[in-house]
Amino acid sequence: VQTILFTINMSEKLQCAEKMEWVMDMFTDSVITSLRNVDTGTRYSSNQYLLILMDADIEDGKAVAERVISKFKSMCEVSEEGFITFEIKTLRTLDMNK
C-alpha cells in the first residue's frame, strides 16, 4: 500500500480562500479521474490531498502522482513548476498467516 500526500503551494496572489477552494476542487476532479476503483483519497487540509493506493509499489505511486499532476495542470492551464509537490510512503501490511 502506498500513500501519497500532495501539497498545493499557492503563490501569495492566489492565497485567498475562494481561489484556494477552487484550486482544491479542480485538484479533486483530477484525482477522481486518475484513480482506479480500488484506490481512494481525501482532502487532508486546506492545501493538501492524501491518496491511498492498494497493491502498488513505489514506482506505481510515482506514476499515479505524475498522472494526477499532469491532468490537473492541463485542466487548469497551470505551467508553474513546484506548484504541486508530493511525498510517497509505503505502508507495511500485516501478514495474517503468521
PDB file of N, CA and C in Angstrom:
ATOM      1  N   VAL A   1       0.852  -1.176   0.000  1.00  0.00           N
ATOM      2  CA  VAL A   1       0.000   0.000   0.000  1.00  0.00           C
ATOM      3  C   VAL A   1       0.894   1.234   0.000  1.00  0.00           C
ATOM      4  N   GLN A   2       0.568   2.163  -0.866  1.00  0.00           N
ATOM      5  CA  GLN A   2       1.308   3.422  -0.950  1.00  0.00           C
ATOM      6  C   GLN A   2       0.404   4.582  -0.542  1.00  0.00           C
ATOM      7  N   THR A   3       0.948   5.526   0.196  1.00  0.00           N
ATOM      8  CA  THR A   3       0.223   6.767   0.468  1.00  0.00           C
ATOM      9  C   THR A   3       0.973   7.890  -0.241  1.00  0.00           C
ATOM     10  N   ILE A   4       0.198   8.792  -0.813  1.00  0.00           N
ATOM     11  CA  ILE A   4       0.776   9.955  -1.484  1.00  0.00           C
ATOM     12  C   ILE A   4       0.119  11.203  -0.906  1.00  0.00           C
ATOM     13  N   LEU A   5       0.939  12.106  -0.404  1.00  0.00           N
ATOM     14  CA  LEU A   5       0.441  13.375   0.114  1.00  0.00           C
ATOM     15  C   LEU A   5       0.845  14.471  -0.855  1.00  0.00           C
ATOM     16  N   PHE A   6      -0.156  15.072  -1.495  1.00  0.00           N
ATOM     17  CA  PHE A   6       0.058  16.197  -2.404  1.00  0.00           C
ATOM     18  C   PHE A   6      -0.088  17.491  -1.617  1.00  0.00           C
ATOM     19  N   THR A   7       0.760  18.454  -1.908  1.00  0.00           N
ATOM     20  CA  THR A   7       0.654  19.785  -1.306  1.00  0.00           C
ATOM     21  C   THR A   7       0.595  20.808  -2.426  1.00  0.00           C
ATOM     22  N   ILE A   8      -0.427  21.660  -2.378  1.00  0.00           N
ATOM     23  CA  ILE A   8      -0.579  22.743  -3.348  1.00  0.00           C
ATOM     24  C   ILE A   8       0.092  23.972  -2.749  1.00  0.00           C
ATOM     25  N   ASN A   9       1.113  24.461  -3.424  1.00  0.00           N
ATOM     26  CA  ASN A   9       1.877  25.618  -2.951  1.00  0.00           C
ATOM     27  C   ASN A   9       1.403  26.853  -3.689  1.00  0.00           C
ATOM     28  N   MET A  10       0.445  27.543  -3.107  1.00  0.00           N
ATOM     29  CA  MET A  10      -0.139  28.721  -3.743  1.00  0.00           C
ATOM     30  C   MET A  10       0.786  29.920  -3.593  1.00  0.00           C
ATOM     31  N   SER A  11       0.882  30.701  -4.664  1.00  0.00           N
ATOM     32  CA  SER A  11       1.623  31.954  -4.581  1.00  0.00           C
ATOM     33  C   SER A  11       0.809  32.945  -3.748  1.00  0.00           C
ATOM     34  N   GLU A  12       1.451  33.995  -3.282  1.00  0.00           N
ATOM     35  CA  GLU A  12       0.779  34.962  -2.409  1.00  0.00           C
ATOM     36  C   GLU A  12      -0.466  35.567  -3.050  1.00  0.00           C
ATOM     37  N   LYS A  13      -0.421  35.815  -4.344  1.00  0.00           N
ATOM     38  CA  LYS A  13      -1.553  36.456  -5.006  1.00  0.00           C
ATOM     39  C   LYS A  13      -2.751  35.527  -5.151  1.00  0.00           C
ATOM     40  N   LEU A  14      -2.552  34.216  -5.009  1.00  0.00           N
ATOM     41  CA  LEU A  14      -3.656  33.267  -5.161  1.00  0.00           C
ATOM     42  C   LEU A  14      -4.117  32.656  -3.840  1.00  0.00           C
ATOM     43  N   GLN A  15      -3.648  33.171  -2.715  1.00  0.00           N
ATOM     44  CA  GLN A  15      -3.932  32.530  -1.448  1.00  0.00           C
ATOM     45  C   GLN A  15      -5.259  32.911  -0.806  1.00  0.00           C
ATOM     46  N   CYS A  16      -6.089  33.691  -1.442  1.00  0.00           N
ATOM     47  CA  CYS A  16      -7.377  33.989  -0.838  1.00  0.00           C
ATOM     48  C   CYS A  16      -8.197  32.696  -0.792  1.00  0.00           C
ATOM     49  N   ALA A  17      -9.097  32.595   0.161  1.00  0.00           N
ATOM     50  CA  ALA A  17      -9.823  31.354   0.423  1.00  0.00           C
ATOM     51  C   ALA A  17     -10.628  30.863  -0.774  1.00  0.00           C
ATOM     52  N   GLU A  18     -11.271  31.771  -1.512  1.00  0.00           N
ATOM     53  CA  GLU A  18     -12.106  31.354  -2.639  1.00  0.00           C
ATOM     54  C   GLU A  18     -11.268  30.723  -3.742  1.00  0.00           C
ATOM     55  N   LYS A  19     -10.128  31.315  -4.026  1.00  0.00           N
ATOM     56  CA  LYS A  19      -9.267  30.760  -5.075  1.00  0.00           C
ATOM     57  C   LYS A  19      -8.680  29.426  -4.644  1.00  0.00           C
ATOM     58  N   MET A  20      -8.299  29.320  -3.372  1.00  0.00           N
ATOM     59  CA  MET A  20      -7.746  28.063  -2.879  1.00  0.00           C
ATOM     60  C   MET A  20      -8.803  26.968  -2.940  1.00  0.00           C
ATOM     61  N   GLU A  21     -10.013  27.287  -2.600  1.00  0.00           N
ATOM     62  CA  GLU A  21     -11.104  26.311  -2.656  1.00  0.00           C
ATOM     63  C   GLU A  21     -11.332  25.845  -4.096  1.00  0.00           C
ATOM     64  N   TRP A  22     -11.302  26.777  -5.040  1.00  0.00           N
ATOM     65  CA  TRP A  22     -11.467  26.421  -6.453  1.00  0.00           C
ATOM     66  C   TRP A  22     -10.335  25.506  -6.910  1.00  0.00           C
ATOM     67  N   VAL A  23      -9.094  25.842  -6.548  1.00  0.00           N
ATOM     68  CA  VAL A  23      -7.947  25.031  -6.924  1.00  0.00           C
ATOM     69  C   VAL A  23      -8.085  23.621  -6.355  1.00  0.00           C
ATOM     70  N   MET A  24      -8.488  23.513  -5.082  1.00  0.00           N
ATOM     71  CA  MET A  24      -8.632  22.189  -4.465  1.00  0.00           C
ATOM     72  C   MET A  24      -9.775  21.402  -5.108  1.00  0.00           C
ATOM     73  N   ASP A  25     -10.847  22.070  -5.503  1.00  0.00           N
ATOM     74  CA  ASP A  25     -11.938  21.384  -6.208  1.00  0.00           C
ATOM     75  C   ASP A  25     -11.449  20.838  -7.552  1.00  0.00           C
ATOM     76  N   MET A  26     -10.676  21.617  -8.268  1.00  0.00           N
ATOM     77  CA  MET A  26     -10.131  21.167  -9.540  1.00  0.00           C
ATOM     78  C   MET A  26      -9.141  20.021  -9.337  1.00  0.00           C
ATOM     79  N   PHE A  27      -8.354  20.099  -8.268  1.00  0.00           N
ATOM     80  CA  PHE A  27      -7.409  19.021  -7.984  1.00  0.00           C
ATOM     81  C   PHE A  27      -8.162  17.735  -7.653  1.00  0.00           C
ATOM     82  N   THR A  28      -9.229  17.850  -6.879  1.00  0.00           N
ATOM     83  CA  THR A  28     -10.058  16.685  -6.554  1.00  0.00           C
ATOM     84  C   THR A  28     -10.600  16.046  -7.819  1.00  0.00           C
ATOM     85  N   ASP A  29     -11.067  16.851  -8.757  1.00  0.00           N
ATOM     86  CA  ASP A  29     -11.562  16.326 -10.031  1.00  0.00           C
ATOM     87  C   ASP A  29     -10.470  15.575 -10.785  1.00  0.00           C
ATOM     88  N   SER A  30      -9.255  16.101 -10.769  1.00  0.00           N
ATOM     89  CA  SER A  30      -8.167  15.427 -11.474  1.00  0.00           C
ATOM     90  C   SER A  30      -7.802  14.108 -10.796  1.00  0.00           C
ATOM     91  N   VAL A  31      -7.912  14.062  -9.476  1.00  0.00           N
ATOM     92  CA  VAL A  31      -7.651  12.813  -8.745  1.00  0.00           C
ATOM     93  C   VAL A  31      -8.710  11.772  -9.082  1.00  0.00           C
ATOM     94  N   ILE A  32      -9.970  12.167  -9.029  1.00  0.00           N
ATOM     95  CA  ILE A  32     -11.083  11.235  -9.269  1.00  0.00           C
ATOM     96  C   ILE A  32     -10.960  10.585 -10.641  1.00  0.00           C
ATOM     97  N   THR A  33     -10.568  11.353 -11.631  1.00  0.00           N
ATOM     98  CA  THR A  33     -10.478  10.802 -12.989  1.00  0.00           C
ATOM     99  C   THR A  33      -9.176  10.051 -13.241  1.00  0.00           C
ATOM    100  N   SER A  34      -8.254  10.050 -12.277  1.00  0.00           N
ATOM    101  CA  SER A  34      -6.951   9.401 -12.464  1.00  0.00           C
ATOM    102  C   SER A  34      -6.783   8.104 -11.672  1.00  0.00           C
ATOM    103  N   LEU A  35      -7.680   7.817 -10.733  1.00  0.00           N
ATOM    104  CA  LEU A  35      -7.511   6.660  -9.853  1.00  0.00           C
ATOM    105  C   LEU A  35      -8.266   5.435 -10.331  1.00  0.00           C
ATOM    106  N   ARG A  36      -7.796   4.279  -9.892  1.00  0.00           N
ATOM    107  CA  ARG A  36      -8.517   3.028 -10.113  1.00  0.00           C
ATOM    108  C   ARG A  36      -9.632   2.929  -9.071  1.00  0.00           C
ATOM    109  N   ASN A  37     -10.543   2.005  -9.263  1.00  0.00           N
ATOM    110  CA  ASN A  37     -11.660   1.829  -8.323  1.00  0.00           C
ATOM    111  C   ASN A  37     -11.206   1.394  -6.936  1.00  0.00           C
ATOM    112  N   VAL A  38     -10.076   0.709  -6.825  1.00  0.00           N
ATOM    113  CA  VAL A  38      -9.613   0.207  -5.526  1.00  0.00           C
ATOM    114  C   VAL A  38      -8.828   1.241  -4.733  1.00  0.00           C
ATOM    115  N   ASP A  39      -8.494   2.367  -5.347  1.00  0.00           N
ATOM    116  CA  ASP A  39      -7.744   3.422  -4.670  1.00  0.00           C
ATOM    117  C   ASP A  39      -8.708   4.463  -4.110  1.00  0.00           C
ATOM    118  N   THR A  40      -8.230   5.210  -3.136  1.00  0.00           N
ATOM    119  CA  THR A  40      -9.086   6.227  -2.530  1.00  0.00           C
ATOM    120  C   THR A  40      -8.257   7.440  -2.138  1.00  0.00           C
ATOM    121  N   GLY A  41      -8.944   8.525  -1.850  1.00  0.00           N
ATOM    122  CA  GLY A  41      -8.263   9.739  -1.443  1.00  0.00           C
ATOM    123  C   GLY A  41      -9.211  10.673  -0.724  1.00  0.00           C
ATOM    124  N   THR A  42      -8.629  11.656  -0.056  1.00  0.00           N
ATOM    125  CA  THR A  42      -9.421  12.653   0.663  1.00  0.00           C
ATOM    126  C   THR A  42      -8.601  13.923   0.838  1.00  0.00           C
ATOM    127  N   ARG A  43      -9.318  15.030   1.002  1.00  0.00           N
ATOM    128  CA  ARG A  43      -8.616  16.266   1.352  1.00  0.00           C
ATOM    129  C   ARG A  43      -8.063  16.104   2.753  1.00  0.00           C
ATOM    130  N   TYR A  44      -6.827  16.512   2.928  1.00  0.00           N
ATOM    131  CA  TYR A  44      -6.136  16.355   4.195  1.00  0.00           C
ATOM    132  C   TYR A  44      -6.091  17.675   4.966  1.00  0.00           C
ATOM    133  N   SER A  45      -6.039  18.782   4.229  1.00  0.00           N
ATOM    134  CA  SER A  45      -6.054  20.121   4.827  1.00  0.00           C
ATOM    135  C   SER A  45      -6.503  21.089   3.748  1.00  0.00           C
ATOM    136  N   SER A  46      -6.408  22.375   4.022  1.00  0.00           N
ATOM    137  CA  SER A  46      -6.873  23.363   3.043  1.00  0.00           C
ATOM    138  C   SER A  46      -6.047  23.356   1.767  1.00  0.00           C
ATOM    139  N   ASN A  47      -4.817  22.833   1.814  1.00  0.00           N
ATOM    140  CA  ASN A  47      -3.988  22.795   0.616  1.00  0.00           C
ATOM    141  C   ASN A  47      -3.308  21.439   0.394  1.00  0.00           C
ATOM    142  N   GLN A  48      -3.843  20.375   1.019  1.00  0.00           N
ATOM    143  CA  GLN A  48      -3.250  19.049   0.854  1.00  0.00           C
ATOM    144  C   GLN A  48      -4.318  18.011   0.524  1.00  0.00           C
ATOM    145  N   TYR A  49      -3.883  16.975  -0.199  1.00  0.00           N
ATOM    146  CA  TYR A  49      -4.760  15.882  -0.597  1.00  0.00           C
ATOM    147  C   TYR A  49      -3.989  14.589  -0.386  1.00  0.00           C
ATOM    148  N   LEU A  50      -4.624  13.589   0.250  1.00  0.00           N
ATOM    149  CA  LEU A  50      -3.984  12.321   0.572  1.00  0.00           C
ATOM    150  C   LEU A  50      -4.608  11.199  -0.250  1.00  0.00           C
ATOM    151  N   LEU A  51      -3.767  10.397  -0.897  1.00  0.00           N
ATOM    152  CA  LEU A  51      -4.226   9.229  -1.656  1.00  0.00           C
ATOM    153  C   LEU A  51      -3.731   7.959  -0.987  1.00  0.00           C
ATOM    154  N   ILE A  52      -4.521   6.900  -1.098  1.00  0.00           N
ATOM    155  CA  ILE A  52      -4.119   5.570  -0.669  1.00  0.00           C
ATOM    156  C   ILE A  52      -4.257   4.651  -1.871  1.00  0.00           C
ATOM    157  N   LEU A  53      -3.138   4.060  -2.275  1.00  0.00           N
ATOM    158  CA  LEU A  53      -3.104   3.179  -3.442  1.00  0.00           C
ATOM    159  C   LEU A  53      -2.903   1.745  -2.975  1.00  0.00           C
ATOM    160  N   MET A  54      -3.826   0.888  -3.321  1.00  0.00           N
ATOM    161  CA  MET A  54      -3.763  -0.520  -2.930  1.00  0.00           C
ATOM    162  C   MET A  54      -2.945  -1.305  -3.952  1.00  0.00           C
ATOM    163  N   ASP A  55      -2.251  -2.333  -3.480  1.00  0.00           N
ATOM    164  CA  ASP A  55      -1.465  -3.220  -4.348  1.00  0.00           C
ATOM    165  C   ASP A  55      -0.611  -2.434  -5.327  1.00  0.00           C
ATOM    166  N   ALA A  56       0.144  -1.484  -4.799  1.00  0.00           N
ATOM    167  CA  ALA A  56       1.002  -0.639  -5.637  1.00  0.00           C
ATOM    168  C   ALA A  56       2.384  -0.556  -5.005  1.00  0.00           C
ATOM    169  N   ASP A  57       3.400  -0.458  -5.848  1.00  0.00           N
ATOM    170  CA  ASP A  57       4.741  -0.243  -5.324  1.00  0.00           C
ATOM    171  C   ASP A  57       5.100   1.238  -5.496  1.00  0.00           C
ATOM    172  N   ILE A  58       6.304   1.591  -5.127  1.00  0.00           N
ATOM    173  CA  ILE A  58       6.707   2.999  -5.147  1.00  0.00           C
ATOM    174  C   ILE A  58       6.696   3.561  -6.570  1.00  0.00           C
ATOM    175  N   GLU A  59       7.086   2.761  -7.535  1.00  0.00           N
ATOM    176  CA  GLU A  59       7.079   3.225  -8.931  1.00  0.00           C
ATOM    177  C   GLU A  59       5.663   3.467  -9.427  1.00  0.00           C
ATOM    178  N   ASP A  60       4.724   2.587  -9.038  1.00  0.00           N
ATOM    179  CA  ASP A  60       3.308   2.798  -9.379  1.00  0.00           C
ATOM    180  C   ASP A  60       2.816   4.107  -8.763  1.00  0.00           C
ATOM    181  N   GLY A  61       3.212   4.349  -7.520  1.00  0.00           N
ATOM    182  CA  GLY A  61       2.812   5.575  -6.836  1.00  0.00           C
ATOM    183  C   GLY A  61       3.319   6.817  -7.543  1.00  0.00           C
ATOM    184  N   LYS A  62       4.582   6.781  -7.980  1.00  0.00           N
ATOM    185  CA  LYS A  62       5.144   7.922  -8.709  1.00  0.00           C
ATOM    186  C   LYS A  62       4.403   8.149 -10.018  1.00  0.00           C
ATOM    187  N   ALA A  63       4.065   7.059 -10.705  1.00  0.00           N
ATOM    188  CA  ALA A  63       3.345   7.181 -11.975  1.00  0.00           C
ATOM    189  C   ALA A  63       1.965   7.797 -11.761  1.00  0.00           C
ATOM    190  N   VAL A  64       1.275   7.366 -10.700  1.00  0.00           N
ATOM    191  CA  VAL A  64      -0.042   7.922 -10.392  1.00  0.00           C
ATOM    192  C   VAL A  64       0.091   9.406 -10.052  1.00  0.00           C
ATOM    193  N   ALA A  65       1.061   9.749  -9.211  1.00  0.00           N
ATOM    194  CA  ALA A  65       1.255  11.147  -8.823  1.00  0.00           C
ATOM    195  C   ALA A  65       1.511  12.027 -10.041  1.00  0.00           C
ATOM    196  N   GLU A  66       2.377  11.578 -10.932  1.00  0.00           N
ATOM    197  CA  GLU A  66       2.666  12.358 -12.137  1.00  0.00           C
ATOM    198  C   GLU A  66       1.435  12.471 -13.029  1.00  0.00           C
ATOM    199  N   ARG A  67       0.644  11.416 -13.118  1.00  0.00           N
ATOM    200  CA  ARG A  67      -0.576  11.453 -13.933  1.00  0.00           C
ATOM    201  C   ARG A  67      -1.579  12.448 -13.361  1.00  0.00           C
ATOM    202  N   VAL A  68      -1.760  12.453 -12.031  1.00  0.00           N
ATOM    203  CA  VAL A  68      -2.684  13.387 -11.385  1.00  0.00           C
ATOM    204  C   VAL A  68      -2.229  14.822 -11.621  1.00  0.00           C
ATOM    205  N   ILE A  69      -0.943  15.080 -11.415  1.00  0.00           N
ATOM    206  CA  ILE A  69      -0.416  16.436 -11.600  1.00  0.00           C
ATOM    207  C   ILE A  69      -0.561  16.888 -13.050  1.00  0.00           C
ATOM    208  N   SER A  70      -0.252  16.006 -13.974  1.00  0.00           N
ATOM    209  CA  SER A  70      -0.378  16.338 -15.394  1.00  0.00           C
ATOM    210  C   SER A  70      -1.821  16.664 -15.759  1.00  0.00           C
ATOM    211  N   LYS A  71      -2.755  15.846 -15.282  1.00  0.00           N
ATOM    212  CA  LYS A  71      -4.173  16.082 -15.566  1.00  0.00           C
ATOM    213  C   LYS A  71      -4.619  17.416 -14.959  1.00  0.00           C
ATOM    214  N   PHE A  72      -4.189  17.688 -13.726  1.00  0.00           N
ATOM    215  CA  PHE A  72      -4.551  18.944 -13.067  1.00  0.00           C
ATOM    216  C   PHE A  72      -4.011  20.139 -13.847  1.00  0.00           C
ATOM    217  N   LYS A  73      -2.751  20.068 -14.241  1.00  0.00           N
ATOM    218  CA  LYS A  73      -2.141  21.184 -14.978  1.00  0.00           C
ATOM    219  C   LYS A  73      -2.859  21.435 -16.299  1.00  0.00           C
ATOM    220  N   SER A  74      -3.277  20.366 -16.978  1.00  0.00           N
ATOM    221  CA  SER A  74      -3.979  20.568 -18.248  1.00  0.00           C
ATOM    222  C   SER A  74      -5.390  21.099 -18.022  1.00  0.00           C
ATOM    223  N   MET A  75      -6.061  20.677 -16.949  1.00  0.00           N
ATOM    224  CA  MET A  75      -7.411  21.171 -16.651  1.00  0.00           C
ATOM    225  C   MET A  75      -7.392  22.651 -16.286  1.00  0.00           C
ATOM    226  N   CYS A  76      -6.376  23.061 -15.547  1.00  0.00           N
ATOM    227  CA  CYS A  76      -6.318  24.438 -15.038  1.00  0.00           C
ATOM    228  C   CYS A  76      -5.372  25.331 -15.830  1.00  0.00           C
ATOM    229  N   GLU A  77      -4.721  24.765 -16.825  1.00  0.00           N
ATOM    230  CA  GLU A  77      -3.760  25.508 -17.628  1.00  0.00           C
ATOM    231  C   GLU A  77      -2.687  26.160 -16.758  1.00  0.00           C
ATOM    232  N   VAL A  78      -2.114  25.348 -15.862  1.00  0.00           N
ATOM    233  CA  VAL A  78      -1.049  25.788 -14.961  1.00  0.00           C
ATOM    234  C   VAL A  78       0.273  25.282 -15.504  1.00  0.00           C
ATOM    235  N   SER A  79       1.243  26.152 -15.598  1.00  0.00           N
ATOM    236  CA  SER A  79       2.565  25.734 -16.073  1.00  0.00           C
ATOM    237  C   SER A  79       3.644  25.939 -15.026  1.00  0.00           C
ATOM    238  N   GLU A  80       3.303  26.554 -13.923  1.00  0.00           N
ATOM    239  CA  GLU A  80       4.255  26.879 -12.872  1.00  0.00           C
ATOM    240  C   GLU A  80       4.849  25.606 -12.272  1.00  0.00           C
ATOM    241  N   GLU A  81       6.180  25.520 -12.215  1.00  0.00           N
ATOM    242  CA  GLU A  81       6.848  24.383 -11.593  1.00  0.00           C
ATOM    243  C   GLU A  81       6.837  24.546 -10.077  1.00  0.00           C
ATOM    244  N   GLY A  82       6.753  23.452  -9.358  1.00  0.00           N
ATOM    245  CA  GLY A  82       6.745  23.496  -7.904  1.00  0.00           C
ATOM    246  C   GLY A  82       5.413  23.884  -7.308  1.00  0.00           C
ATOM    247  N   PHE A  83       4.408  24.090  -8.154  1.00  0.00           N
ATOM    248  CA  PHE A  83       3.071  24.457  -7.693  1.00  0.00           C
ATOM    249  C   PHE A  83       2.467  23.321  -6.868  1.00  0.00           C
ATOM    250  N   ILE A  84       2.742  22.076  -7.288  1.00  0.00           N
ATOM    251  CA  ILE A  84       2.267  20.897  -6.570  1.00  0.00           C
ATOM    252  C   ILE A  84       3.468  20.019  -6.261  1.00  0.00           C
ATOM    253  N   THR A  85       3.603  19.652  -4.998  1.00  0.00           N
ATOM    254  CA  THR A  85       4.636  18.707  -4.602  1.00  0.00           C
ATOM    255  C   THR A  85       3.959  17.482  -4.001  1.00  0.00           C
ATOM    256  N   PHE A  86       4.695  16.375  -3.944  1.00  0.00           N
ATOM    257  CA  PHE A  86       4.121  15.179  -3.330  1.00  0.00           C
ATOM    258  C   PHE A  86       5.192  14.365  -2.615  1.00  0.00           C
ATOM    259  N   GLU A  87       4.732  13.614  -1.623  1.00  0.00           N
ATOM    260  CA  GLU A  87       5.572  12.682  -0.868  1.00  0.00           C
ATOM    261  C   GLU A  87       4.897  11.320  -0.916  1.00  0.00           C
ATOM    262  N   ILE A  88       5.679  10.273  -1.132  1.00  0.00           N
ATOM    263  CA  ILE A  88       5.139   8.915  -1.162  1.00  0.00           C
ATOM    264  C   ILE A  88       5.742   8.120  -0.007  1.00  0.00           C
ATOM    265  N   LYS A  89       4.893   7.377   0.687  1.00  0.00           N
ATOM    266  CA  LYS A  89       5.323   6.493   1.768  1.00  0.00           C
ATOM    267  C   LYS A  89       4.697   5.125   1.558  1.00  0.00           C
ATOM    268  N   THR A  90       5.452   4.097   1.849  1.00  0.00           N
ATOM    269  CA  THR A  90       4.937   2.730   1.781  1.00  0.00           C
ATOM    270  C   THR A  90       4.416   2.333   3.147  1.00  0.00           C
ATOM    271  N   LEU A  91       3.201   1.815   3.186  1.00  0.00           N
ATOM    272  CA  LEU A  91       2.645   1.291   4.430  1.00  0.00           C
ATOM    273  C   LEU A  91       2.908  -0.201   4.484  1.00  0.00           C
ATOM    274  N   ARG A  92       3.360  -0.658   5.598  1.00  0.00           N
ATOM    275  CA  ARG A  92       3.578  -2.096   5.763  1.00  0.00           C
ATOM    276  C   ARG A  92       2.251  -2.766   6.066  1.00  0.00           C
ATOM    277  N   THR A  93       2.077  -3.930   5.498  1.00  0.00           N
ATOM    278  CA  THR A  93       0.867  -4.689   5.779  1.00  0.00           C
ATOM    279  C   THR A  93       1.207  -5.850   6.694  1.00  0.00           C
ATOM    280  N   LEU A  94       0.249  -6.237   7.505  1.00  0.00           N
ATOM    281  CA  LEU A  94       0.455  -7.362   8.404  1.00  0.00           C
ATOM    282  C   LEU A  94       0.224  -8.658   7.669  1.00  0.00           C
ATOM    283  N   ASP A  95       1.070  -9.649   7.924  1.00  0.00           N
ATOM    284  CA  ASP A  95       0.858 -10.974   7.341  1.00  0.00           C
ATOM    285  C   ASP A  95       0.006 -11.752   8.319  1.00  0.00           C
ATOM    286  N   MET A  96      -1.251 -11.936   8.004  1.00  0.00           N
ATOM    287  CA  MET A  96      -2.203 -12.599   8.903  1.00  0.00           C
ATOM    288  C   MET A  96      -1.994 -14.109   8.959  1.00  0.00           C
ATOM    289  N   ASN A  97      -1.113 -14.651   8.106  1.00  0.00           N
ATOM    290  CA  ASN A  97      -0.862 -16.086   8.101  1.00  0.00           C
ATOM    291  C   ASN A  97       0.181 -16.507   9.103  1.00  0.00           C
ATOM    292  N   LYS A  98       0.808 -15.568   9.757  1.00  0.00           N
ATOM    293  CA  LYS A  98       1.870 -15.909  10.741  1.00  0.00           C
ATOM    294  C   LYS A  98       1.299 -16.066  12.112  1.00  0.00           C
TER     295      LYS A  98
END
